[in-house]
């Protein structure tokens, strides 16, 4: 009959981690190099982990997630806290000027993980456009050949956000493939750039408006100023969500869209609590009931192949999901 000591019983049943005490674990990279050197890709043989970390730090956060799907080794490199800290500072820099606020929330709610902070907190994407496709039926003029003719009208709302709290906005009947070039400019060319600064590109940017945004309480507040007016603004309140995974941030639900005319020389808060009154009690507000379809995010590399380029005769209605 075999004799079993108390230490063996505790190790096998209640505390199996005791078997790991005193065992020296080698880094994964070195273990892979010694055992499966022939299975490594050329880029893994030529570049060290330090160089790969520097290269991966130049990717957008969602391109970083795509790189993590390549292999297990790259997954370990993309989990580096340096990448996700930079992504959080870029995504929330305009909302949290003080870095200590982010660090307090990081320790309190996310156990010090910058990756969890980025995935679970509402944020915006800067590597593409948010597009809203809107359709409605308009009755046409009755003619002697046709009676009660109607038309399907299609137009788009485009939002391009920047990390510094500014945005570019455009409303157009043109598809995303034809509009994307006018929104790729980094500067807010819609209302602040002069004709001399734009040069030959003035026609390209003449329908692009600039504005600013802020994220507060999980909601996105947008203010867009018309170029020929200092007191007329378009204001929107949107909800941010991700489909189908947490942290995708690829949907904007337009909850409210209004035109606000404030008094000349007066200031107004971006956070408007009462839709029936002005932000500070002065001015008039007109709420829009049309054009409130949810926005879908389209990355720059997916502009040409996006289904939003289909004409109305091939896609009469668009469900964002």
Tab-separated table of N, CA, C and O in Angstrom, residues 36-140:
chain	number	residue	atom	x	y	z
A	36	UNK	N	11.487	25.510	-31.389
A	36	UNK	CA	10.879	25.554	-32.719
A	36	UNK	C	11.486	26.672	-33.559
A	36	UNK	O	10.789	27.515	-34.102
A	37	UNK	N	12.791	26.719	-33.626
A	37	UNK	CA	13.460	27.770	-34.397
A	37	UNK	C	13.110	27.683	-35.868
A	37	UNK	O	12.968	28.710	-36.543
A	38	UNK	N	12.921	26.487	-36.381
A	38	UNK	CA	12.598	26.357	-37.798
A	38	UNK	C	11.199	26.782	-38.146
A	38	UNK	O	10.903	27.071	-39.310
A	39	UNK	N	10.296	26.854	-37.159
A	39	UNK	CA	8.912	27.248	-37.406
A	39	UNK	C	8.692	28.749	-37.326
A	39	UNK	O	7.583	29.221	-37.602
A	40	UNK	N	9.696	29.520	-36.949
A	40	UNK	CA	9.535	30.963	-36.824
A	40	UNK	C	9.517	31.625	-38.193
A	40	UNK	O	10.190	31.190	-39.127
A	41	UNK	N	8.758	32.686	-38.297
A	41	UNK	CA	8.722	33.481	-39.526
A	41	UNK	C	10.012	34.293	-39.648
A	41	UNK	O	10.691	34.555	-38.640
A	42	UNK	N	10.381	34.717	-40.861
A	42	UNK	CA	11.621	35.506	-41.012
A	42	UNK	C	11.633	36.773	-40.179
A	42	UNK	O	12.675	37.157	-39.647
A	43	UNK	N	10.477	37.434	-40.025
A	43	UNK	CA	10.464	38.664	-39.234
A	43	UNK	C	10.717	38.382	-37.759
A	43	UNK	O	11.295	39.207	-37.047
A	44	UNK	N	10.354	37.183	-37.286
A	44	UNK	CA	10.620	36.824	-35.899
A	44	UNK	C	12.082	36.474	-35.674
A	44	UNK	O	12.607	36.646	-34.576
A	45	UNK	N	12.744	35.967	-36.702
A	45	UNK	CA	14.176	35.647	-36.568
A	45	UNK	C	15.037	36.904	-36.636
A	45	UNK	O	16.074	36.987	-35.983
A	46	UNK	N	14.626	37.884	-37.447
A	46	UNK	CA	15.469	39.052	-37.691
A	46	UNK	C	15.287	40.145	-36.657
A	46	UNK	O	16.244	40.860	-36.340
A	47	UNK	N	14.058	40.325	-36.134
A	47	UNK	CA	13.765	41.437	-35.228
A	47	UNK	C	13.575	40.926	-33.812
A	47	UNK	O	12.928	39.910	-33.581
A	48	UNK	N	14.127	41.665	-32.887
A	48	UNK	CA	13.959	41.327	-31.480
A	48	UNK	C	12.586	41.809	-30.991
A	48	UNK	O	11.888	42.559	-31.688
A	49	UNK	N	12.227	41.387	-29.789
A	49	UNK	CA	10.949	41.815	-29.221
A	49	UNK	C	10.908	43.319	-28.987
A	49	UNK	O	9.856	43.948	-29.116
A	50	UNK	N	12.049	43.909	-28.652
A	50	UNK	CA	12.090	45.349	-28.414
A	50	UNK	C	11.778	46.122	-29.693
A	50	UNK	O	11.018	47.097	-29.687
A	51	UNK	N	12.381	45.694	-30.824
A	51	UNK	CA	12.115	46.360	-32.098
A	51	UNK	C	10.684	46.149	-32.559
A	51	UNK	O	10.037	47.063	-33.080
A	52	UNK	N	10.148	44.960	-32.360
A	52	UNK	CA	8.769	44.697	-32.740
A	52	UNK	C	7.804	45.548	-31.910
A	52	UNK	O	6.783	46.030	-32.413
A	53	UNK	N	8.120	45.755	-30.626
A	53	UNK	CA	7.274	46.596	-29.781
A	53	UNK	C	7.259	48.032	-30.281
A	53	UNK	O	6.214	48.692	-30.291
A	54	UNK	N	8.421	48.529	-30.713
A	54	UNK	CA	8.483	49.894	-31.247
A	54	UNK	C	7.678	50.006	-32.538
A	54	UNK	O	6.954	50.985	-32.762
A	55	UNK	N	7.760	49.004	-33.403
A	55	UNK	CA	7.010	49.028	-34.665
A	55	UNK	C	5.505	48.987	-34.391
A	55	UNK	O	4.726	49.739	-34.993
A	56	UNK	N	5.089	48.137	-33.488
A	56	UNK	CA	3.665	48.018	-33.186
A	56	UNK	C	3.109	49.257	-32.505
A	56	UNK	O	1.899	49.515	-32.573
A	57	UNK	N	3.960	50.039	-31.876
A	57	UNK	CA	3.482	51.244	-31.197
A	57	UNK	C	3.012	52.317	-32.169
A	57	UNK	O	2.330	53.263	-31.769
A	58	UNK	N	3.352	52.204	-33.456
A	58	UNK	CA	2.939	53.187	-34.463
A	58	UNK	C	1.604	52.828	-35.114
A	58	UNK	O	1.146	53.568	-35.995
A	59	UNK	N	0.977	51.742	-34.711
A	59	UNK	CA	-0.297	51.329	-35.300
A	59	UNK	C	-1.462	51.965	-34.554
A	59	UNK	O	-1.356	52.300	-33.377
A	60	UNK	N	-2.582	52.115	-35.268
A	60	UNK	CA	-3.823	52.501	-34.616
A	60	UNK	C	-4.257	51.368	-33.679
A	60	UNK	O	-3.913	50.205	-33.893
A	61	UNK	N	-5.014	51.678	-32.636
A	61	UNK	CA	-5.409	50.624	-31.686
A	61	UNK	C	-6.119	49.451	-32.343
A	61	UNK	O	-5.910	48.299	-31.952
A	62	UNK	N	-6.961	49.702	-33.352
A	62	UNK	CA	-7.698	48.609	-33.959
A	62	UNK	C	-6.840	47.834	-34.963
A	62	UNK	O	-7.070	46.653	-35.181
A	63	UNK	N	-5.839	48.463	-35.542
A	63	UNK	CA	-4.841	47.721	-36.306
A	63	UNK	C	-3.969	46.883	-35.376
A	63	UNK	O	-3.478	45.821	-35.762
A	64	UNK	N	-3.793	47.368	-34.153
A	64	UNK	CA	-3.056	46.603	-33.155
A	64	UNK	C	-3.809	45.324	-32.815
A	64	UNK	O	-3.210	44.264	-32.620
A	65	UNK	N	-5.131	45.413	-32.746
A	65	UNK	CA	-5.933	44.218	-32.502
A	65	UNK	C	-5.858	43.231	-33.649
A	65	UNK	O	-5.869	42.008	-33.435
A	66	UNK	N	-5.768	43.726	-34.884
A	66	UNK	CA	-5.604	42.835	-36.032
A	66	UNK	C	-4.251	42.136	-36.002
A	66	UNK	O	-4.140	40.959	-36.355
A	67	UNK	N	-3.214	42.871	-35.577
A	67	UNK	CA	-1.885	42.259	-35.474
A	67	UNK	C	-1.858	41.174	-34.410
A	67	UNK	O	-1.120	40.185	-34.531
A	68	UNK	N	-2.672	41.326	-33.366
A	68	UNK	CA	-2.711	40.321	-32.309
A	68	UNK	C	-3.296	39.001	-32.789
A	68	UNK	O	-3.077	37.962	-32.156
A	69	UNK	N	-4.021	39.003	-33.895
A	69	UNK	CA	-4.620	37.774	-34.435
A	69	UNK	C	-3.659	36.990	-35.314
A	69	UNK	O	-4.017	35.901	-35.799
A	70	UNK	N	-2.456	37.502	-35.544
A	70	UNK	CA	-1.514	36.832	-36.446
A	70	UNK	C	-0.982	35.553	-35.808
A	70	UNK	O	-1.028	34.469	-36.406
A	71	UNK	N	-0.460	35.658	-34.599
A	71	UNK	CA	0.114	34.490	-33.927
A	71	UNK	C	0.165	34.765	-32.431
A	71	UNK	O	-0.096	35.884	-31.967
A	72	UNK	N	0.543	33.751	-31.676
A	72	UNK	CA	0.600	33.889	-30.228
A	72	UNK	C	1.700	34.856	-29.797
A	72	UNK	O	1.534	35.610	-28.836
A	73	UNK	N	2.804	34.816	-30.502
A	73	UNK	CA	3.910	35.705	-30.160
A	73	UNK	C	3.511	37.165	-30.307
A	73	UNK	O	3.780	37.994	-29.437
A	74	UNK	N	2.857	37.521	-31.403
A	74	UNK	CA	2.408	38.896	-31.608
A	74	UNK	C	1.314	39.272	-30.619
A	74	UNK	O	1.187	40.439	-30.249
A	75	UNK	N	0.510	38.316	-30.220
A	75	UNK	CA	-0.511	38.596	-29.207
A	75	UNK	C	0.141	39.033	-27.902
A	75	UNK	O	-0.334	39.959	-27.235
A	76	UNK	N	1.221	38.374	-27.528
A	76	UNK	CA	1.921	38.758	-26.305
A	76	UNK	C	2.542	40.142	-26.437
A	76	UNK	O	2.555	40.917	-25.479
A	77	UNK	N	3.047	40.471	-27.630
A	77	UNK	CA	3.664	41.784	-27.826
A	77	UNK	C	2.630	42.902	-27.823
A	77	UNK	O	2.901	44.004	-27.349
A	78	UNK	N	1.451	42.634	-28.367
A	78	UNK	CA	0.420	43.674	-28.406
A	78	UNK	C	-0.232	43.908	-27.049
A	78	UNK	O	-0.911	44.925	-26.867
A	79	UNK	N	-0.044	42.999	-26.101
A	79	UNK	CA	-0.592	43.194	-24.756
A	79	UNK	C	0.258	44.132	-23.907
A	79	UNK	O	-0.066	44.356	-22.735
A	80	UNK	N	1.319	44.671	-24.483
A	80	UNK	CA	2.204	45.559	-23.728
A	80	UNK	C	1.415	46.796	-23.274
A	80	UNK	O	0.668	47.403	-24.040
A	81	UNK	N	1.590	47.179	-22.014
A	81	UNK	CA	0.853	48.312	-21.459
A	81	UNK	C	1.174	49.619	-22.179
A	81	UNK	O	0.345	50.535	-22.227
A	82	UNK	N	2.358	49.726	-22.748
A	82	UNK	CA	2.756	50.957	-23.432
A	82	UNK	C	1.827	51.266	-24.600
A	82	UNK	O	1.467	52.426	-24.828
A	83	UNK	N	1.410	50.243	-25.362
A	83	UNK	CA	0.534	50.471	-26.514
A	83	UNK	C	-0.826	50.997	-26.080
A	83	UNK	O	-1.347	51.965	-26.658
A	84	UNK	N	-1.413	50.393	-25.068
A	84	UNK	CA	-2.768	50.756	-24.673
A	84	UNK	C	-2.802	52.039	-23.867
A	84	UNK	O	-3.812	52.751	-23.879
A	85	UNK	N	-1.714	52.365	-23.195
A	85	UNK	CA	-1.656	53.654	-22.525
A	85	UNK	C	-1.636	54.784	-23.544
A	85	UNK	O	-2.329	55.802	-23.378
A	86	UNK	N	-0.869	54.615	-24.624
A	86	UNK	CA	-0.854	55.625	-25.689
A	86	UNK	C	-2.211	55.742	-26.364
A	86	UNK	O	-2.658	56.842	-26.708
A	87	UNK	N	-2.895	54.597	-26.546
A	87	UNK	CA	-4.225	54.636	-27.151
A	87	UNK	C	-5.219	55.372	-26.253
A	87	UNK	O	-6.060	56.145	-26.744
A	88	UNK	N	-5.149	55.172	-24.945
A	88	UNK	CA	-6.050	55.859	-24.023
A	88	UNK	C	-5.754	57.350	-23.965
A	88	UNK	O	-6.681	58.171	-23.928
A	89	UNK	N	-4.489	57.718	-23.967
A	89	UNK	CA	-4.139	59.134	-23.942
A	89	UNK	C	-4.606	59.835	-25.205
A	89	UNK	O	-4.997	61.004	-25.169
A	90	UNK	N	-4.580	59.134	-26.325
A	90	UNK	CA	-5.063	59.731	-27.563
A	90	UNK	C	-6.580	59.815	-27.586
A	90	UNK	O	-7.156	60.814	-28.029
A	91	UNK	N	-7.265	58.774	-27.103
A	91	UNK	CA	-8.728	58.737	-27.163
A	91	UNK	C	-9.370	59.667	-26.145
A	91	UNK	O	-10.426	60.249	-26.422
A	92	UNK	N	-8.769	59.816	-24.972
A	92	UNK	CA	-9.390	60.587	-23.897
A	92	UNK	C	-8.614	61.845	-23.552
A	92	UNK	O	-8.895	62.479	-22.541
A	93	UNK	N	-7.656	62.219	-24.383
A	93	UNK	CA	-6.859	63.412	-24.083
A	93	UNK	C	-7.674	64.682	-24.062
A	93	UNK	O	-7.451	65.573	-23.236
A	94	UNK	N	-8.674	64.788	-24.966
A	94	UNK	CA	-9.507	65.997	-25.009
A	94	UNK	C	-10.527	66.036	-23.877
A	94	UNK	O	-11.021	67.106	-23.529
A	95	UNK	N	-10.866	64.883	-23.303
A	95	UNK	CA	-11.858	64.828	-22.218
A	95	UNK	C	-11.206	64.925	-20.846
A	95	UNK	O	-11.777	65.500	-19.928
A	96	UNK	N	-10.027	64.332	-20.689
A	96	UNK	CA	-9.325	64.336	-19.403
A	96	UNK	C	-7.965	65.008	-19.609
A	96	UNK	O	-6.984	64.355	-19.953
A	97	UNK	N	-7.951	66.329	-19.431
A	97	UNK	CA	-6.698	67.049	-19.575
A	97	UNK	C	-5.701	66.634	-18.502
A	97	UNK	O	-4.491	66.585	-18.733
A	98	UNK	N	-6.220	66.337	-17.311
A	98	UNK	CA	-5.371	65.939	-16.202
A	98	UNK	C	-5.151	64.427	-16.252
A	98	UNK	O	-6.096	63.650	-16.202
A	99	UNK	N	-3.903	64.010	-16.374
A	99	UNK	CA	-3.590	62.589	-16.471
A	99	UNK	C	-3.920	61.857	-15.175
A	99	UNK	O	-4.253	60.668	-15.179
A	100	UNK	N	-3.869	62.560	-14.038
A	100	UNK	CA	-4.142	61.911	-12.761
A	100	UNK	C	-5.574	61.391	-12.677
A	100	UNK	O	-5.841	60.390	-11.996
A	101	UNK	N	-6.523	62.024	-13.398
A	101	UNK	CA	-7.913	61.536	-13.401
A	101	UNK	C	-7.994	60.163	-14.057
A	101	UNK	O	-8.696	59.271	-13.568
A	102	UNK	N	-7.282	60.001	-15.159
A	102	UNK	CA	-7.271	58.693	-15.825
A	102	UNK	C	-6.603	57.637	-14.956
A	102	UNK	O	-7.061	56.493	-14.900
A	103	UNK	N	-5.543	58.010	-14.289
A	103	UNK	CA	-4.836	57.045	-13.461
A	103	UNK	C	-5.664	56.621	-12.257
A	103	UNK	O	-5.621	55.455	-11.847
A	104	UNK	N	-6.436	57.539	-11.702
A	104	UNK	CA	-7.302	57.173	-10.592
A	104	UNK	C	-8.396	56.214	-11.039
A	104	UNK	O	-8.691	55.223	-10.357
A	105	UNK	N	-9.017	56.508	-12.197
A	105	UNK	CA	-10.044	55.599	-12.724
A	105	UNK	C	-9.441	54.257	-13.111
A	105	UNK	O	-10.089	53.210	-12.973
A	106	UNK	N	-8.191	54.280	-13.571
A	106	UNK	CA	-7.510	53.049	-13.959
A	106	UNK	C	-7.314	52.129	-12.759
A	106	UNK	O	-7.571	50.929	-12.836
A	107	UNK	N	-6.862	52.685	-11.648
A	107	UNK	CA	-6.628	51.880	-10.452
A	107	UNK	C	-7.930	51.461	-9.777
A	107	UNK	O	-8.029	50.363	-9.236
A	108	UNK	N	-8.947	52.325	-9.829
A	108	UNK	CA	-10.175	52.065	-9.104
A	108	UNK	C	-11.072	51.047	-9.788
A	108	UNK	O	-11.642	50.165	-9.127
A	109	UNK	N	-11.218	51.153	-11.105
A	109	UNK	CA	-12.222	50.350	-11.814
A	109	UNK	C	-11.646	49.300	-12.756
A	109	UNK	O	-12.370	48.380	-13.139
A	110	UNK	N	-10.384	49.421	-13.158
A	110	UNK	CA	-9.860	48.538	-14.192
A	110	UNK	C	-8.593	47.799	-13.765
A	110	UNK	O	-7.879	47.256	-14.602
A	111	UNK	N	-8.279	47.834	-12.467
A	111	UNK	CA	-7.163	47.060	-11.908
A	111	UNK	C	-5.834	47.332	-12.597
A	111	UNK	O	-5.014	46.440	-12.792
A	112	UNK	N	-5.655	48.571	-12.988
A	112	UNK	CA	-4.390	48.974	-13.586
A	112	UNK	C	-4.179	48.546	-15.010
A	112	UNK	O	-3.069	48.698	-15.534
A	113	UNK	N	-5.212	48.055	-15.697
A	113	UNK	CA	-5.072	47.591	-17.075
A	113	UNK	C	-5.513	48.696	-18.042
A	113	UNK	O	-6.699	49.045	-18.093
A	114	UNK	N	-4.553	49.220	-18.815
A	114	UNK	CA	-4.889	50.229	-19.827
A	114	UNK	C	-5.733	49.619	-20.939
A	114	UNK	O	-6.558	50.297	-21.554
A	115	UNK	N	-5.533	48.355	-21.218
A	115	UNK	CA	-6.309	47.699	-22.273
A	115	UNK	C	-7.785	47.617	-21.900
A	115	UNK	O	-8.657	47.895	-22.729
A	116	UNK	N	-8.090	47.240	-20.668
A	116	UNK	CA	-9.479	47.206	-20.210
A	116	UNK	C	-10.080	48.605	-20.182
A	116	UNK	O	-11.252	48.806	-20.520
A	117	UNK	N	-9.287	49.576	-19.790
A	117	UNK	CA	-9.755	50.960	-19.764
A	117	UNK	C	-10.164	51.409	-21.160
A	117	UNK	O	-11.206	52.052	-21.338
A	118	UNK	N	-9.377	51.042	-22.165
A	118	UNK	CA	-9.678	51.447	-23.536
A	118	UNK	C	-10.904	50.726	-24.082
A	118	UNK	O	-11.729	51.318	-24.786
A	119	UNK	N	-11.063	49.453	-23.764
A	119	UNK	CA	-12.152	48.666	-24.329
A	119	UNK	C	-13.497	48.961	-23.668
A	119	UNK	O	-14.538	48.923	-24.331
A	120	UNK	N	-13.488	49.268	-22.383
A	120	UNK	CA	-14.742	49.396	-21.656
A	120	UNK	C	-15.240	50.830	-21.536
A	120	UNK	O	-16.425	51.047	-21.282
A	121	UNK	N	-14.374	51.806	-21.726
A	121	UNK	CA	-14.799	53.192	-21.677
A	121	UNK	C	-15.271	53.656	-23.061
A	121	UNK	O	-14.658	53.311	-24.077
A	122	UNK	N	-16.373	54.435	-23.155
A	122	UNK	CA	-16.808	54.944	-24.471
A	122	UNK	C	-15.792	55.910	-25.059
A	122	UNK	O	-15.308	56.815	-24.379
A	123	UNK	N	-15.464	55.711	-26.311
A	123	UNK	CA	-14.479	56.543	-26.982
A	123	UNK	C	-14.805	56.589	-28.475
A	123	UNK	O	-15.722	55.914	-28.944
A	124	UNK	N	-14.052	57.373	-29.208
A	124	UNK	CA	-14.232	57.527	-30.646
A	124	UNK	C	-13.041	56.963	-31.389
A	124	UNK	O	-11.944	56.817	-30.837
A	125	UNK	N	-13.259	56.672	-32.645
A	125	UNK	CA	-12.179	56.206	-33.517
A	125	UNK	C	-11.754	57.348	-34.439
A	125	UNK	O	-12.588	58.136	-34.914
A	126	UNK	N	-10.455	57.414	-34.715
A	126	UNK	CA	-9.898	58.503	-35.513
A	126	UNK	C	-9.302	58.032	-36.840
A	126	UNK	O	-8.737	58.833	-37.573
A	127	UNK	N	-9.413	56.744	-37.131
A	127	UNK	CA	-8.801	56.200	-38.339
A	127	UNK	C	-9.819	56.004	-39.460
A	127	UNK	O	-9.670	55.105	-40.279
A	128	UNK	N	-10.841	56.866	-39.514
A	128	UNK	CA	-11.832	56.747	-40.574
A	128	UNK	C	-12.957	57.740	-40.378
A	128	UNK	O	-12.800	58.789	-39.735
A	129	UNK	N	-14.138	57.413	-40.930
A	129	UNK	CA	-15.308	58.284	-40.915
A	129	UNK	C	-16.485	57.595	-40.244
A	129	UNK	O	-16.629	56.374	-40.330
A	130	UNK	N	-17.336	58.384	-39.616
A	130	UNK	CA	-18.651	57.932	-39.182
A	130	UNK	C	-19.674	58.425	-40.202
A	130	UNK	O	-19.772	59.632	-40.460
A	131	UNK	N	-20.430	57.490	-40.766
A	131	UNK	CA	-21.338	57.796	-41.875
A	131	UNK	C	-22.760	57.423	-41.477
A	131	UNK	O	-23.009	56.318	-40.979
A	132	UNK	N	-23.684	58.338	-41.721
A	132	UNK	CA	-25.108	58.110	-41.490
A	132	UNK	C	-25.826	58.205	-42.834
A	132	UNK	O	-25.781	59.242	-43.492
A	133	UNK	N	-26.475	57.118	-43.240
A	133	UNK	CA	-27.228	57.088	-44.505
A	133	UNK	C	-28.712	57.285	-44.207
A	133	UNK	O	-29.324	56.501	-43.481
A	134	UNK	N	-29.292	58.336	-44.762
A	134	UNK	CA	-30.672	58.704	-44.490
A	134	UNK	C	-31.478	58.686	-45.787
A	134	UNK	O	-30.994	59.141	-46.838
A	135	UNK	N	-32.684	58.169	-45.717
A	135	UNK	CA	-33.580	58.111	-46.873
A	135	UNK	C	-34.983	58.545	-46.454
A	135	UNK	O	-35.396	58.329	-45.309
A	136	UNK	N	-35.681	59.154	-47.386
A	136	UNK	CA	-37.090	59.477	-47.190
A	136	UNK	C	-37.758	59.576	-48.560
A	136	UNK	O	-37.093	59.741	-49.590
A	137	UNK	N	-39.066	59.462	-48.562
A	137	UNK	CA	-39.843	59.488	-49.805
A	137	UNK	C	-40.445	60.870	-49.985
A	137	UNK	O	-41.085	61.406	-49.067
A	138	UNK	N	-40.238	61.440	-51.146
A	138	UNK	CA	-40.773	62.755	-51.472
A	138	UNK	C	-41.727	62.641	-52.644
A	138	UNK	O	-41.418	61.981	-53.656
A	139	UNK	N	-42.862	63.269	-52.529
A	139	UNK	CA	-43.853	63.224	-53.596
A	139	UNK	C	-43.459	64.182	-54.715
A	139	UNK	O	-43.075	65.329	-54.467
A	140	UNK	N	-43.540	63.688	-55.946
A	140	UNK	CA	-43.167	64.485	-57.096
A	140	UNK	C	-44.331	65.292	-57.648
A	140	UNK	O	-45.463	65.222	-57.170
